[in-house]
């Protein structure tokens, strides 16, 4: 008997998903047994890139999640509500769920997975992080035998596209964002992407899988790329770095004893990445996720982080996993623990103030005797050790100075920076250097 799919949404990802399912030839043989049974949309008369029989289309999405014949509900409508309520209703009806919705999972994962475990159904989300890149299933399965130390990713295509163009053209953020919006790469309201919120949702999901615990989204520190300037990118280039928006989840260690702590670093921020690091060459809208663990070492996943075809590939891979499980075990047996969520507790997250990292900062000071000495004192007073100071530019009596520090506690660096503001004409916000990665790839 065919496995029946109820699709909530027929937009970019939904239409891509239907296109794969409606054309199973040459793909996994099990796909011939999966049926696009019902499809929910907002505007039934909108032209679509796939042909769906009118009697399968509905605007009543609740009727899909409560339809006794639907085996798998595929939520590709986006947004928080009604997506969350429909997912929960589907679960309570005993239906398996596939979703691409990182925003819902990062916020309501606890509620959704608790309900799924009670109902004995799967909620799979391969498409929620990294678009077409298979990274969720590897973290659950093939990499699950490893003790994971760190997951570091470029997980937002929009910001990677903007930073790549800034790097290649020497342009500033605002005009390139405007162009990206015109070209359809960035949304009309770009804040989820450019303020780092989308990447924070994604690293929360990856961290939960890699470190086996739930993540409170509020614990993820997130900074976006609005304050990254063409000047920063040029200076980073001269210092041997590129600037990337990294999402980092890392098991924290004691900076003194190097002992592994039972807490995580979880952060999203622009990072100076050494040009020799594998993440430095991930450009345009592409995503990549570097996983480091014991005993595997380093594994990097690279590919298209968005788009109809790639994201639908990930959605359909989840549908196929559930269909295979239904075919082989029967719906009534115990869930496969490699597909189900097994987390019971919340991970402890280190305060951002305690993170130890190297920092880059660009300062503008009056070109007067003793200014560098005063700056040095501000840093020294707070145990910030300077790795390099370069005076890069000088005009109208104002000198531009780029400082890179040795590893230092974030709180110390910020206090030193506040004190240095008294010496500066202007100081641009500090960018963290790739402290967590550069020592391994230099
Ligand atoms: P989209 O193009 O805007 O499509 C949304 C679909 O859902 C549309 O078909 C829309 O119907 C339908 N819909 C939305 N709200 C509805 C409502 N209240 N009632 C009925 N139908 C409703 O979105 P998308 O780009 O495919 O994204 C879908 C999900 O995938 C999101 O969670 C997104 O974050 C995630 N995702 C997207 C990408 C990507 O490349 N686009 C990549 C990874 C993950 P109409 O067509 O009738 O308006
Ligand atoms: N807005 C997201 C990005 C889409 O730019 O990566 C994929 O989740």
XYZ file of C-alpha atoms and ligand atoms in Angstrom:
498
model
C 0.000 0.000 0.000
C 1.244 3.510 -0.795
C 2.549 5.765 1.970
C 0.340 8.879 1.841
C 1.874 12.326 2.231
C -0.066 15.426 3.257
C 1.882 18.486 2.153
C 1.340 21.749 4.074
C 2.594 24.362 1.589
C 3.326 24.351 -2.120
C 5.766 27.263 -2.340
C 9.485 27.036 -3.120
C 10.177 23.930 -1.004
C 6.701 22.378 -1.236
C 6.625 22.522 -5.044
C 10.191 21.149 -5.171
C 9.133 18.291 -2.880
C 6.050 17.480 -4.965
C 8.156 17.596 -8.154
C 10.497 14.881 -6.823
C 7.696 12.709 -5.440
C 5.683 12.943 -8.668
C 8.666 11.850 -10.763
C 10.131 8.795 -8.998
C 11.810 7.145 -12.026
C 15.546 6.619 -11.561
C 15.402 7.403 -7.823
C 15.155 5.005 -4.850
C 12.622 2.255 -5.747
C 10.647 2.882 -2.540
C 9.703 6.308 -3.873
C 7.277 4.711 -6.270
C 5.227 3.775 -3.176
C 4.913 7.345 -1.861
C 1.846 9.318 -2.880
C 1.269 13.083 -2.761
C -2.170 12.565 -1.290
C -3.271 16.049 -0.219
C -1.758 19.538 -0.474
C -2.607 22.609 1.585
C -2.101 26.154 0.309
C -3.334 29.657 0.963
C -4.283 30.566 -2.641
C -5.538 27.527 -4.562
C -5.713 29.334 -7.899
C -2.092 30.512 -7.919
C -0.094 29.120 -10.866
C 2.304 26.387 -9.651
C 5.408 24.818 -11.213
C 3.954 21.344 -10.490
C 0.622 19.930 -11.502
C -1.570 18.912 -8.579
C -5.102 17.649 -9.265
C -7.584 20.291 -8.009
C -9.380 17.760 -5.782
C -6.118 17.222 -3.844
C -5.617 20.933 -3.134
C -7.235 22.581 -0.115
C -7.007 25.734 1.952
C -8.175 23.774 5.013
C -4.812 22.609 6.366
C -6.375 21.203 9.528
C -8.330 18.736 7.407
C -4.989 17.362 6.156
C -3.440 16.827 9.582
C -6.614 15.133 10.830
C -7.185 13.020 7.692
C -7.028 9.380 8.845
C -5.517 8.296 5.511
C -2.484 10.609 5.732
C 0.631 8.810 7.059
C 3.198 11.629 6.911
C 2.521 15.368 7.287
C 5.164 17.472 5.542
C 5.217 21.020 6.930
C 6.811 23.351 4.367
C 4.635 26.400 4.942
C 7.060 28.309 7.203
C 6.338 30.830 9.973
C 5.612 30.058 13.614
C 1.804 29.845 13.581
C -0.191 28.013 12.385
C 2.817 25.792 11.555
C 3.492 24.882 15.215
C -0.161 24.071 15.994
C -0.562 22.016 12.827
C 2.604 20.008 13.593
C 1.348 19.329 17.136
C -2.102 18.373 15.879
C -0.574 15.984 13.320
C 1.496 14.363 16.090
C -1.535 13.998 18.338
C -3.295 12.310 15.420
C -0.456 9.745 15.329
C 1.127 11.084 12.135
C 4.814 11.289 11.407
C 6.052 14.785 10.556
C 8.729 16.105 8.237
C 9.529 19.801 8.466
C 11.957 22.308 6.965
C 11.002 24.888 9.588
C 14.080 25.728 11.687
C 12.288 28.653 13.354
C 9.562 26.403 14.781
C 11.958 23.605 15.786
C 14.469 25.967 17.453
C 11.677 27.579 19.511
C 9.213 24.759 20.135
C 11.404 21.665 19.713
C 10.910 20.680 23.364
C 7.112 20.710 23.077
C 7.122 19.061 19.640
C 9.574 16.235 20.430
C 7.987 15.518 23.813
C 4.634 15.153 22.051
C 6.213 13.017 19.301
C 7.856 10.673 21.823
C 4.561 10.275 23.692
C 2.723 9.548 20.435
C 5.490 7.231 19.147
C 5.936 9.168 15.894
C 8.931 10.671 14.123
C 9.602 14.362 13.513
C 12.410 14.646 10.961
C 14.022 17.919 9.889
C 16.927 17.344 7.515
C 15.960 20.413 5.436
C 15.894 22.764 8.436
C 19.687 23.200 8.462
C 21.957 23.470 5.446
C 19.182 23.098 2.822
C 20.221 20.175 0.637
C 23.244 19.182 2.716
C 22.706 15.925 4.588
C 23.956 16.851 8.059
C 21.117 16.084 10.499
C 20.949 12.380 9.721
C 24.759 11.958 9.799
C 24.854 13.669 13.212
C 22.142 11.323 14.497
C 23.538 8.187 12.939
C 26.998 7.821 11.337
C 28.628 10.495 13.529
C 26.608 9.548 16.606
C 29.286 7.048 17.642
C 31.759 9.914 18.067
C 32.260 12.224 21.009
C 31.655 15.550 19.263
C 33.901 18.464 20.252
C 32.645 21.167 17.903
C 30.262 21.990 15.087
C 31.191 25.130 13.163
C 29.142 26.234 10.213
C 28.395 28.756 7.550
C 24.682 28.045 7.701
C 23.133 31.178 6.246
C 23.359 31.581 2.480
C 22.123 35.180 2.334
C 24.847 36.548 4.611
C 27.505 34.407 2.961
C 26.452 35.827 -0.412
C 26.654 39.409 0.911
C 30.045 38.883 2.607
C 31.434 37.151 -0.501
C 30.420 40.087 -2.692
C 31.816 42.585 -0.190
C 35.073 40.610 -0.277
C 35.218 40.348 -4.065
C 34.012 43.855 -4.949
C 35.283 45.849 -1.988
C 31.739 47.144 -1.523
C 29.886 48.116 1.644
C 27.068 46.176 3.318
C 24.012 48.360 2.546
C 24.278 48.642 -1.268
C 25.125 44.949 -1.620
C 22.168 43.990 0.594
C 19.908 46.142 -1.604
C 21.252 44.419 -4.718
C 20.827 40.966 -3.114
C 17.188 41.867 -2.410
C 16.696 42.945 -6.045
C 18.173 39.638 -7.237
C 15.932 37.642 -4.870
C 18.764 36.319 -2.670
C 17.756 38.360 0.351
C 14.205 38.804 1.640
C 12.386 42.163 1.728
C 12.733 41.965 5.538
C 16.299 40.660 5.807
C 16.655 40.832 9.588
C 16.392 37.087 10.350
C 19.323 36.498 8.019
C 21.554 39.574 8.427
C 21.109 39.826 12.213
C 22.229 36.230 12.703
C 18.865 34.934 13.976
C 18.401 32.307 11.253
C 21.935 31.018 11.907
C 21.188 30.951 15.655
C 18.113 28.753 15.045
C 20.242 26.416 12.941
C 23.179 26.102 15.340
C 20.726 25.464 18.201
C 19.382 22.503 16.210
C 22.849 21.208 15.270
C 24.110 21.573 18.850
C 21.142 19.690 20.216
C 21.930 16.737 17.950
C 25.708 16.887 18.321
C 25.718 17.223 22.108
C 22.614 15.199 22.958
C 20.555 17.766 24.849
C 17.921 20.412 24.306
C 18.977 23.991 23.720
C 17.284 27.089 25.035
C 17.421 29.435 22.018
C 17.879 32.444 24.331
C 21.271 30.951 25.336
C 22.626 31.307 21.789
C 24.591 34.546 21.462
C 23.907 36.065 18.047
C 25.421 39.013 16.217
C 24.809 39.726 12.553
C 26.829 41.332 9.788
C 25.325 44.833 9.542
C 28.380 46.429 11.157
C 30.951 44.661 8.958
C 32.428 47.279 6.629
C 34.446 47.165 3.429
C 37.385 48.516 5.467
C 37.189 45.574 7.903
C 37.181 43.120 5.029
C 40.224 44.816 3.460
C 42.157 44.850 6.738
C 41.234 41.240 7.458
C 42.494 40.366 3.982
C 45.816 42.097 4.660
C 46.120 40.143 7.918
C 45.457 36.829 6.120
C 41.769 36.361 7.004
C 38.348 36.435 5.404
C 35.274 37.495 7.385
C 32.522 34.879 7.626
C 29.356 34.669 9.696
C 30.146 31.544 11.713
C 27.716 29.590 13.851
C 29.711 27.804 16.528
C 28.742 25.076 18.980
C 31.658 23.796 20.983
C 32.130 21.814 24.159
C 33.750 24.344 26.478
C 37.088 23.747 28.134
C 38.693 25.394 31.156
C 41.129 28.030 29.757
C 43.609 27.259 32.558
C 43.574 23.465 32.902
C 42.120 22.645 29.460
C 39.733 20.275 31.257
C 36.566 19.559 29.256
C 33.589 21.225 30.980
C 29.991 20.034 31.014
C 28.823 23.139 29.167
C 28.742 24.471 25.635
C 29.774 27.598 23.803
C 26.932 28.585 21.473
C 27.431 31.654 19.361
C 26.867 33.286 15.993
C 29.042 36.230 14.997
C 31.200 37.590 12.194
C 34.543 35.855 12.499
C 37.945 36.422 10.961
C 38.740 33.029 9.457
C 42.310 32.297 8.310
C 42.429 32.020 4.519
C 43.870 28.511 4.867
C 40.870 27.251 6.855
C 38.452 25.068 4.862
C 35.496 27.337 5.760
C 37.300 30.375 4.283
C 36.702 29.222 0.724
C 32.932 28.645 1.112
C 31.494 31.445 -0.976
C 28.238 32.845 -2.343
C 25.033 31.204 -1.109
C 26.765 27.930 -0.267
C 26.746 26.481 3.234
C 29.285 24.253 4.962
C 29.373 22.567 8.340
C 32.590 21.341 9.940
C 32.133 18.636 12.560
C 35.013 17.736 14.872
C 34.861 14.651 17.039
C 36.642 11.745 18.588
C 37.782 9.528 16.978
C 36.623 10.756 13.536
C 38.692 13.981 13.520
C 37.270 16.538 11.120
C 34.472 16.062 8.604
C 33.143 18.912 6.468
C 29.746 18.942 4.779
C 29.413 21.369 1.881
C 26.603 22.176 -0.536
C 23.624 24.337 -1.444
C 22.026 25.697 1.719
C 18.728 26.675 0.119
C 16.682 26.589 -3.081
C 13.750 24.511 -4.267
C 15.585 21.418 -5.543
C 18.276 21.055 -2.853
C 15.913 21.719 0.058
C 13.299 19.383 -1.402
C 15.987 16.697 -1.713
C 16.455 16.889 2.060
C 12.689 16.890 2.710
C 12.159 13.836 0.519
C 15.078 12.003 2.151
C 13.181 12.285 5.458
C 9.945 11.123 3.839
C 11.845 8.143 2.416
C 13.344 7.263 5.830
C 9.895 7.226 7.408
C 8.384 5.315 4.491
C 11.166 2.716 4.793
C 10.523 2.431 8.510
C 6.764 2.021 7.970
C 7.360 -0.615 5.290
C 9.897 -2.630 7.253
C 8.533 -2.432 10.804
C 4.885 -1.575 10.510
C 3.485 1.580 12.049
C 2.661 0.034 15.409
C 6.142 -1.082 16.448
C 8.556 0.803 18.684
C 10.140 3.829 16.980
C 13.631 3.437 15.539
C 15.888 5.142 18.130
C 18.191 6.358 15.367
C 15.337 8.427 13.922
C 13.511 9.429 17.119
C 14.545 12.215 19.489
C 16.189 10.884 22.658
C 17.052 14.152 24.463
C 15.663 14.641 27.942
C 17.619 17.541 29.464
C 18.731 21.065 28.538
C 22.428 21.701 27.805
C 24.245 24.161 30.035
C 25.659 27.059 28.024
C 28.682 29.176 28.987
C 28.002 32.921 29.393
C 29.390 34.909 26.482
C 31.439 37.017 28.923
C 33.532 33.924 29.758
C 34.331 32.953 26.163
C 38.044 33.118 25.464
C 38.920 34.230 21.946
C 41.246 36.391 19.927
C 39.781 39.715 18.817
C 40.201 42.139 15.972
C 39.221 45.758 16.403
C 39.561 48.833 14.229
C 40.056 52.114 16.065
C 40.341 55.691 14.896
C 42.513 57.936 17.030
C 43.998 61.422 16.693
C 47.493 61.179 15.250
C 49.208 62.610 18.329
C 52.211 61.567 20.428
C 51.378 59.056 23.176
C 48.044 57.854 21.757
C 49.245 54.310 21.060
C 50.722 54.221 24.555
C 47.352 55.247 26.053
C 45.597 52.563 24.033
C 48.152 49.988 25.173
C 47.430 50.955 28.785
C 43.661 50.538 28.311
C 44.206 47.020 27.018
C 46.945 46.160 29.510
C 44.837 47.333 32.478
C 42.380 44.525 31.695
C 44.884 41.781 30.870
C 44.307 42.067 27.144
C 47.560 41.087 25.501
C 48.072 42.546 22.036
C 49.319 40.273 19.269
C 49.699 43.000 16.645
C 49.004 46.714 16.191
C 49.115 48.179 12.712
C 48.524 51.786 11.730
C 46.905 51.283 8.372
C 45.706 54.661 7.246
C 46.205 58.295 8.076
C 44.186 61.249 6.858
C 43.036 64.623 8.255
C 45.097 64.022 11.388
C 43.194 60.836 12.186
C 45.001 57.505 12.250
C 43.251 54.203 11.719
C 44.648 51.453 13.871
C 43.930 47.745 13.676
C 44.551 45.696 16.786
C 44.558 41.906 16.998
C 44.706 40.506 20.507
C 45.969 37.255 21.930
C 43.348 34.996 23.461
C 41.433 36.867 26.119
C 38.141 36.637 28.037
C 35.360 38.455 26.198
C 34.427 40.426 29.337
C 38.007 41.737 29.706
C 38.170 42.705 26.061
C 34.851 44.581 26.181
C 35.882 46.469 29.336
C 39.204 47.427 27.729
C 37.340 48.566 24.630
C 35.005 50.745 26.707
C 38.041 52.341 28.326
C 39.756 52.769 24.931
C 36.701 54.653 23.657
C 37.977 57.651 25.657
C 41.119 57.713 23.501
C 39.371 57.069 20.194
C 37.709 59.347 17.682
C 35.621 56.349 16.778
C 35.908 52.612 17.377
C 34.159 50.078 15.222
C 32.658 47.137 16.983
C 35.044 44.302 17.680
C 35.040 41.324 15.424
C 36.123 38.107 16.980
C 39.020 36.480 15.230
C 38.760 32.811 14.533
C 40.152 31.872 17.912
C 38.285 28.616 17.958
C 39.513 27.454 14.613
C 42.688 29.157 13.535
C 45.065 27.377 15.894
C 44.142 24.125 14.204
C 44.583 25.178 10.605
C 47.416 27.669 10.554
P 7.101 29.834 0.517
O 7.671 29.775 -0.851
O 6.654 31.134 1.050
O 5.889 28.801 0.557
C 4.998 28.704 1.647
C 3.830 27.854 1.228
O 2.979 27.647 2.341
C 2.968 28.493 0.132
O 2.535 27.493 -0.755
C 1.782 29.083 0.908
O 0.583 29.045 0.146
C 1.653 28.104 2.042
N 1.151 28.735 3.263
C 1.818 29.572 4.096
N 1.028 29.932 5.120
C -0.162 29.331 4.910
C -1.389 29.316 5.610
N -1.542 29.991 6.757
N -2.393 28.564 5.117
C -2.251 27.869 3.980
N -1.100 27.832 3.269
C -0.087 28.560 3.729
O 8.145 29.235 1.599
P 9.398 28.308 1.314
O 10.534 29.143 0.850
O 8.972 27.129 0.494
O 9.779 27.856 2.800
C 9.016 26.873 3.474
C 9.781 26.430 4.726
O 11.025 25.854 4.336
C 10.140 27.563 5.694
O 10.047 27.070 7.021
C 11.591 27.882 5.352
O 12.307 28.405 6.440
C 12.099 26.494 5.014
N 13.259 26.499 4.138
C 13.222 27.140 2.956
C 14.323 27.121 2.120
C 14.298 27.788 0.775
O 15.281 27.705 0.054
N 13.204 28.442 0.400
C 15.482 26.431 2.530
C 15.499 25.761 3.756
C 14.368 25.800 4.557
P 0.409 29.918 -1.218
O 1.391 29.332 -2.184
O -0.981 29.674 -1.626
O 0.710 31.317 -0.839
N 17.301 32.400 4.549
C 18.046 31.183 4.595
C 19.485 31.469 4.120
C 17.378 30.132 3.732
O 19.773 32.549 3.604
O 20.327 30.599 4.294
C 17.742 28.743 4.089
O 17.381 28.400 5.388
